[in-house]
Amino acid sequence: MDLDTLKQIAEDVLKQAKLAGASSAETEVSYGTGQNVSVRLGEVENIEYNRDKGVSVTVYFQDRKGHASSSDLSPKALKDTVEAACNIAKFTANDPFCGLADAALMATEFPDLSLSHPWKIGVDDAIEIAKQCERAALDVDTKRITNSEGASIYTNAGVFAYANSHGFNHGYPSTRHSISCSVIAEAEEAMQRDYWYSSARAAEDLDSAIAVGRCAGERTVRRLGCKPIKTGQYPVLFEAPLAGSLISSLISAISGGSLYRKSSFLLDSLGKSVGAPLLNIQEAPHLLKGSASSPFDSEGVATHARQLVQNGVLQGYVLSSYSARKLGMQTTGNAGGAHNLIVQDTQHSFDDLLKLMGTGLLVTEVLGHGLNMVTGDYSRGAAGFWVENGVIVHPVEEITIAGNMKEMLQSIIGIGTDVIPHSSKLIGSVLLERMTVAASD
């Protein structure tokens, strides 16, 4: 199915909603195909194909709302889905804040953001690339890397159309591809695992399979030989792949749902300091090939580049039309989430951050979901490496790191240049001045 076909289906759905008496309606129609090939220990383990299609319909009868969805795009199924949404609306309570986003905010420009780059790779070629990736990981240390969780090659291509009663009806195709590998190492009756991956919109932007495998193997081997540390207050360096979770917590706290429910540790923070003065976060929704790029949000509202945090001060919230109305504000074009967050570095390389830390903890893995969004209290299981005088000395595991997210964001003293490319959060490693580190004993 191509974009024109999906736009026509969306138009038909809106017509049926109008005939059913809805005062307004919106719909999204999507179609996608994918292939996932995985190997383990040199043998093919899985070959998966997927073909997904679906339609979601939201109807409004003034202040009453109904929603229904279906994976069947046949004319009868579409009619039944609209009827189901309308029936649901009859039994919902009035909500004066519901409804379409304002017509004046709809996107009118649709630049090509280079989001669709189909990877025409056959199964045999995908198998060979996956085998190369796994071999590269196993060859890092043939004695200590004793097992594998496999290597995978994934490719997906999809297209969607969103339409509403304002006359908005647009969409675009997009692709996502990835290579990943995970292996297991053993030494002195201890066993460790780690992984690495590369993902991008275009296959040519992926790291090579050999590079991904080698990194997975090196990361696994270096975790062998864990030693205990003492409980105490130490500087903590979050490795780049984990640093995005700190920003995710910040975004959750300034998102409309958390704010109007008063379940955020950053209530009433607009124009106030929410992080260290060196913290600068930009939202860039029109980034070419960006993982979260889009000319409009999931309500058709035009997206715009903006500074979210400047010198630690919050410049704007992350709002949909519904949450904005609840707060007496205007949508920020973030129905569906933020678009490509770029965190400015402090011109420190990863090695520079280790030296700046001196003695402390480098965190490379966290476990559990230990953030209280209301208070900001943070506590998670962790693993990583002990650092002394700016040098990694040995791995550590089964420890707990704890603090308060509000204080953690204020205690950032360095942001690295080691950004993981093609991510929705472009951020390097982040060094915090101090956290509580509790050993397993």
XYZ file of C-alpha atoms in Angstrom:
441
model
C 0.000 0.000 0.000
C 1.302 3.442 -0.908
C 0.671 6.819 0.703
C -2.077 7.827 -1.718
C -4.007 4.636 -0.919
C -3.753 5.259 2.817
C -4.818 8.899 2.415
C -7.892 7.763 0.500
C -8.764 5.269 3.237
C -8.365 8.031 5.826
C -10.646 10.288 3.813
C -13.283 7.533 3.590
C -13.124 7.006 7.357
C -13.735 10.708 8.028
C -16.710 10.735 5.660
C -18.265 7.777 7.491
C -17.713 9.481 10.840
C -19.466 12.600 9.577
C -22.388 10.534 8.248
C -22.651 8.918 11.683
C -23.188 12.328 13.228
C -19.739 13.052 14.672
C -19.013 16.760 15.056
C -15.341 16.054 14.238
C -13.029 13.095 13.833
C -9.430 12.066 13.261
C -7.840 8.884 11.957
C -4.474 7.318 11.305
C -3.936 4.525 8.768
C -0.632 2.662 8.561
C 1.034 -0.146 6.668
C 4.463 -1.689 7.208
C 6.647 -4.660 6.357
C 9.722 -5.999 8.070
C 12.295 -8.763 8.140
C 14.349 -9.985 11.091
C 17.081 -12.600 10.720
C 19.042 -13.927 13.695
C 21.840 -16.456 14.014
C 23.347 -18.103 17.060
C 26.654 -19.956 17.184
C 26.888 -19.857 13.409
C 23.457 -21.375 12.809
C 20.270 -19.683 11.667
C 17.956 -19.337 14.627
C 15.054 -17.186 13.379
C 13.784 -15.788 10.127
C 10.806 -13.554 10.765
C 8.667 -11.565 8.379
C 5.976 -9.155 9.407
C 3.345 -7.230 7.521
C 1.305 -4.931 9.708
C -1.599 -2.722 8.823
C -4.034 -0.843 10.958
C -6.461 1.999 11.361
C -7.374 3.986 14.460
C -10.403 6.272 14.609
C -11.289 8.917 17.179
C -14.676 10.613 16.945
C -16.004 13.588 18.880
C -19.622 14.379 19.597
C -19.000 17.850 20.988
C -17.388 17.082 24.377
C -17.721 13.310 24.194
C -15.011 11.135 22.684
C -14.875 7.589 21.334
C -11.941 5.633 20.000
C -11.632 2.317 18.160
C -9.041 0.557 16.030
C -8.720 -2.395 13.668
C -6.055 -4.321 11.751
C -8.525 -4.939 8.919
C -8.684 -2.256 6.214
C -11.579 -3.725 4.253
C -14.542 -1.369 3.639
C -16.807 -3.305 6.019
C -14.172 -3.332 8.771
C -13.628 0.399 8.401
C -17.356 1.030 8.709
C -17.573 -1.240 11.762
C -14.619 0.535 13.387
C -16.249 3.953 12.921
C -19.508 2.623 14.351
C -17.668 1.169 17.347
C -15.977 4.516 18.048
C -19.322 6.308 17.792
C -21.015 3.843 20.133
C -18.256 4.282 22.686
C -18.646 8.063 22.523
C -22.313 7.741 23.497
C -21.347 6.302 26.865
C -18.391 8.522 27.771
C -18.589 11.494 30.088
C -18.342 15.039 28.768
C -14.771 16.359 28.713
C -14.475 20.027 27.713
C -10.757 19.634 27.045
C -11.024 16.942 24.374
C -11.186 17.563 20.633
C -8.953 18.180 17.658
C -5.984 20.502 17.866
C -6.700 24.038 16.643
C -7.027 24.282 12.863
C -4.669 27.264 12.733
C -1.842 25.109 14.110
C -2.004 22.423 11.416
C 1.204 21.876 9.425
C 1.216 23.504 5.999
C 4.764 22.674 4.918
C 6.040 19.125 4.501
C 9.792 19.092 3.835
C 11.506 15.873 2.787
C 13.345 14.818 5.936
C 14.996 11.820 4.241
C 13.276 9.289 6.496
C 12.716 6.504 3.963
C 15.644 4.413 2.733
C 14.460 0.852 2.022
C 17.107 -1.848 2.471
C 16.550 -4.442 -0.234
C 18.471 -7.188 1.506
C 17.687 -10.846 0.880
C 17.539 -13.461 3.594
C 20.779 -15.146 2.500
C 22.694 -11.876 2.604
C 21.197 -10.998 5.978
C 22.235 -14.396 7.349
C 25.799 -13.905 6.143
C 26.031 -10.411 7.665
C 24.670 -11.724 10.978
C 27.232 -14.537 10.948
C 30.031 -12.044 10.295
C 28.837 -9.960 13.217
C 28.726 -12.909 15.607
C 32.100 -14.263 14.432
C 33.707 -10.892 15.067
C 32.338 -10.948 18.629
C 33.469 -14.514 19.340
C 36.938 -13.863 17.881
C 37.620 -11.087 20.402
C 38.586 -13.737 22.978
C 38.168 -17.341 21.833
C 38.997 -18.720 25.281
C 36.769 -16.635 27.492
C 33.826 -15.893 25.190
C 32.108 -19.242 25.488
C 28.567 -18.662 24.285
C 26.367 -16.355 22.304
C 22.881 -14.938 22.521
C 23.072 -14.325 18.789
C 23.347 -11.593 16.196
C 20.402 -10.050 14.371
C 19.770 -8.055 11.221
C 16.497 -6.135 11.229
C 14.879 -4.009 8.554
C 11.486 -2.317 8.498
C 9.689 -0.050 6.034
C 6.358 1.605 6.677
C 4.047 4.384 5.610
C 1.188 6.161 7.391
C -1.409 8.835 6.799
C -3.078 11.026 9.411
C -6.263 12.955 8.640
C -8.775 15.023 10.579
C -11.920 17.083 10.041
C -9.934 20.291 9.551
C -9.101 19.024 6.075
C -5.641 17.882 7.090
C -4.580 14.649 5.335
C -0.867 13.923 5.118
C 1.704 11.275 5.891
C 5.058 9.921 4.811
C 7.054 6.701 4.462
C 9.879 5.826 6.847
C 12.408 3.054 7.447
C 14.450 1.682 10.359
C 17.302 -0.801 10.225
C 19.586 -2.305 12.844
C 22.428 -4.738 13.524
C 22.891 -6.156 17.024
C 24.922 -8.808 18.806
C 25.173 -10.225 22.333
C 27.699 -12.741 23.675
C 28.616 -14.417 26.963
C 32.054 -14.704 28.566
C 33.284 -16.858 31.454
C 36.299 -16.772 33.759
C 36.936 -18.195 37.223
C 33.363 -19.496 37.522
C 31.977 -16.031 36.793
C 29.800 -15.344 33.782
C 29.049 -12.019 32.097
C 27.101 -10.847 29.057
C 26.982 -7.631 27.115
C 25.885 -6.443 23.709
C 26.209 -3.727 21.098
C 24.075 -2.475 18.256
C 23.801 0.051 15.467
C 20.562 1.525 14.141
C 19.753 4.044 11.421
C 17.189 5.154 8.867
C 19.526 4.122 6.007
C 21.540 0.902 5.806
C 24.648 2.773 4.635
C 24.637 4.717 7.914
C 24.907 1.561 10.015
C 28.212 0.585 11.569
C 29.720 -2.455 9.869
C 28.648 -5.856 11.168
C 32.253 -6.605 12.111
C 32.543 -3.366 14.104
C 29.282 -4.094 15.962
C 30.376 -7.651 16.761
C 33.836 -6.629 17.880
C 32.401 -3.980 20.189
C 29.949 -6.508 21.682
C 32.808 -8.923 22.356
C 35.077 -6.292 23.881
C 32.326 -4.949 26.114
C 31.567 -8.471 27.355
C 35.164 -9.489 28.122
C 35.933 -6.298 29.992
C 33.156 -7.080 32.483
C 34.991 -10.170 33.779
C 36.871 -9.954 37.068
C 34.413 -7.929 39.141
C 35.650 -6.738 42.531
C 33.774 -5.232 45.477
C 33.769 -1.552 46.368
C 32.855 0.316 49.532
C 29.521 2.011 50.022
C 29.818 5.771 49.865
C 29.215 9.052 48.060
C 31.074 9.188 44.748
C 31.032 10.954 41.392
C 29.098 8.889 38.836
C 29.635 8.849 35.074
C 26.725 7.568 32.998
C 27.985 6.033 29.752
C 26.491 7.596 26.603
C 23.979 4.761 25.890
C 22.535 5.295 29.390
C 22.789 9.075 29.590
C 19.645 9.413 27.509
C 17.644 7.959 30.398
C 18.463 11.051 32.475
C 17.055 13.273 29.741
C 14.041 10.960 29.363
C 13.273 11.507 33.048
C 13.483 15.259 32.549
C 11.188 15.131 29.511
C 8.660 12.970 31.378
C 8.632 15.486 34.214
C 7.896 18.429 31.881
C 5.340 16.570 29.763
C 1.701 17.577 29.886
C 0.316 14.353 31.330
C 2.599 14.501 34.365
C 2.023 18.224 34.836
C -1.779 18.373 34.789
C -1.967 15.278 36.977
C 0.516 16.955 39.338
C 2.646 13.820 39.277
C 5.930 15.524 38.388
C 8.950 16.550 40.431
C 9.248 19.604 38.158
C 5.830 21.205 38.674
C 5.697 24.950 37.901
C 9.262 24.948 36.600
C 8.789 27.040 33.460
C 11.422 29.763 33.430
C 13.189 28.206 36.405
C 16.413 26.242 36.764
C 15.920 22.510 36.220
C 19.553 21.550 35.656
C 23.154 22.667 35.934
C 24.014 25.922 34.082
C 25.925 23.873 31.473
C 22.776 21.932 30.491
C 21.409 22.958 27.082
C 18.780 20.861 25.273
C 17.435 21.605 21.812
C 14.485 19.931 20.102
C 15.178 19.457 16.378
C 12.154 17.845 14.677
C 13.400 18.512 11.128
C 16.767 16.780 11.447
C 17.518 14.876 8.228
C 17.354 11.102 8.790
C 16.528 11.799 12.430
C 15.206 8.941 14.513
C 12.312 11.085 15.776
C 11.988 13.589 12.933
C 8.575 14.672 11.668
C 7.030 17.774 10.052
C 3.949 17.359 12.268
C 2.967 15.606 15.477
C 0.322 12.912 15.904
C -2.431 15.564 15.828
C -1.237 17.233 12.617
C 0.258 20.211 14.483
C 3.342 21.681 12.811
C 6.612 20.939 14.607
C 9.257 23.616 15.185
C 12.851 23.632 16.364
C 13.156 25.167 19.818
C 15.393 25.435 22.837
C 13.884 23.346 25.631
C 16.540 24.048 28.251
C 18.999 26.937 28.066
C 21.827 27.248 30.572
C 19.864 24.977 32.893
C 16.652 27.053 32.690
C 13.470 25.436 31.341
C 12.186 27.314 28.286
C 9.091 25.254 27.465
C 6.954 22.247 28.303
C 6.174 19.216 26.113
C 2.439 19.406 25.423
C -0.309 17.907 23.281
C -3.482 19.860 22.609
C -5.350 18.028 25.386
C -2.716 18.538 28.078
C -2.243 22.137 26.946
C -5.945 22.880 27.395
C -5.875 21.272 30.835
C -3.024 23.631 31.755
C -4.522 26.705 30.086
C -1.697 26.770 27.534
C -1.160 26.027 23.823
C 0.101 22.758 22.368
C 3.823 22.659 21.627
C 3.430 20.151 18.785
C 4.444 17.239 20.974
C 1.432 14.927 20.795
C 3.238 11.609 20.622
C 6.395 12.851 22.338
C 9.491 14.964 21.781
C 11.334 15.095 18.461
C 15.137 14.578 18.359
C 16.658 16.010 21.523
C 20.173 17.382 21.089
C 22.117 17.894 24.327
C 25.062 20.252 23.945
C 28.361 18.756 25.071
C 30.938 20.489 27.256
C 33.763 19.652 24.829
C 34.936 16.780 27.012
C 35.886 13.479 25.412
C 35.042 10.284 27.288
C 38.646 10.108 28.582
C 38.403 13.750 29.658
C 35.326 12.918 31.732
C 37.166 10.029 33.416
C 39.993 12.391 34.354
C 37.540 15.027 35.550
C 35.844 12.402 37.731
C 39.105 11.213 39.248
C 37.852 8.460 41.539
C 34.305 7.223 41.185
C 31.902 4.954 39.328
C 31.392 4.508 35.596
C 27.886 3.093 35.044
C 27.338 0.975 31.924
C 24.153 -0.868 32.913
C 21.140 -0.080 35.075
C 18.366 -2.398 36.233
C 14.773 -1.798 37.255
C 12.603 1.296 37.140
C 13.564 3.151 40.273
C 12.327 6.712 39.708
C 9.478 8.234 41.703
C 8.090 10.843 39.287
C 6.357 12.758 42.085
C 9.339 13.213 44.407
C 12.220 12.613 41.994
C 13.731 9.973 44.256
C 15.960 7.683 42.175
C 17.346 4.240 43.051
C 18.437 1.573 40.574
C 20.582 -1.504 40.453
C 23.722 -0.935 38.421
C 26.923 -2.413 37.011
C 29.978 -0.790 35.535
C 33.570 0.017 36.414
C 35.479 1.492 39.318
C 37.701 4.390 38.333
C 40.734 5.702 40.220
C 42.762 8.757 39.221
C 40.872 8.906 35.920
C 41.740 5.303 34.989
C 39.361 2.318 34.867
C 40.742 -0.261 37.316
C 38.161 -3.062 37.548
C 34.513 -3.938 36.821
C 31.820 -3.879 39.507
C 28.352 -5.416 39.710
C 25.386 -5.859 42.038
C 25.515 -2.298 43.332
C 22.804 0.336 43.794
C 23.023 3.980 42.814
C 20.677 6.443 44.479
C 19.875 10.146 44.554
C 17.140 12.590 43.678
C 16.629 13.349 39.987
C 16.056 17.023 40.671
C 19.430 17.221 42.432
C 21.095 14.910 39.892
C 20.231 17.214 36.990
C 21.641 20.156 38.958
C 24.851 18.252 39.704
C 25.911 17.611 36.096
C 29.528 18.760 35.710
C 30.378 17.369 32.278
C 28.720 16.129 29.072
C 30.800 14.141 26.606
C 31.321 14.375 22.879
C 30.872 10.581 22.524
C 27.334 10.794 21.125
C 25.642 7.636 19.827
C 24.515 8.623 16.306
C 21.013 8.118 14.868
C 19.367 8.173 18.284
C 16.303 10.166 19.279
C 18.375 11.605 22.146
C 21.757 12.806 20.907
C 23.784 12.975 24.097
C 27.253 11.904 25.181
C 28.306 10.468 28.538
C 27.165 12.522 31.537
C 29.190 13.086 34.709
C 27.363 13.810 37.968
C 29.232 15.377 40.858
C 27.970 12.940 43.469
C 25.546 10.064 44.103
C 25.115 7.429 46.787
C 26.679 4.138 45.693
C 25.725 1.122 47.795
C 27.676 -2.144 47.565
C 25.881 -5.499 47.678
C 27.294 -6.341 51.110
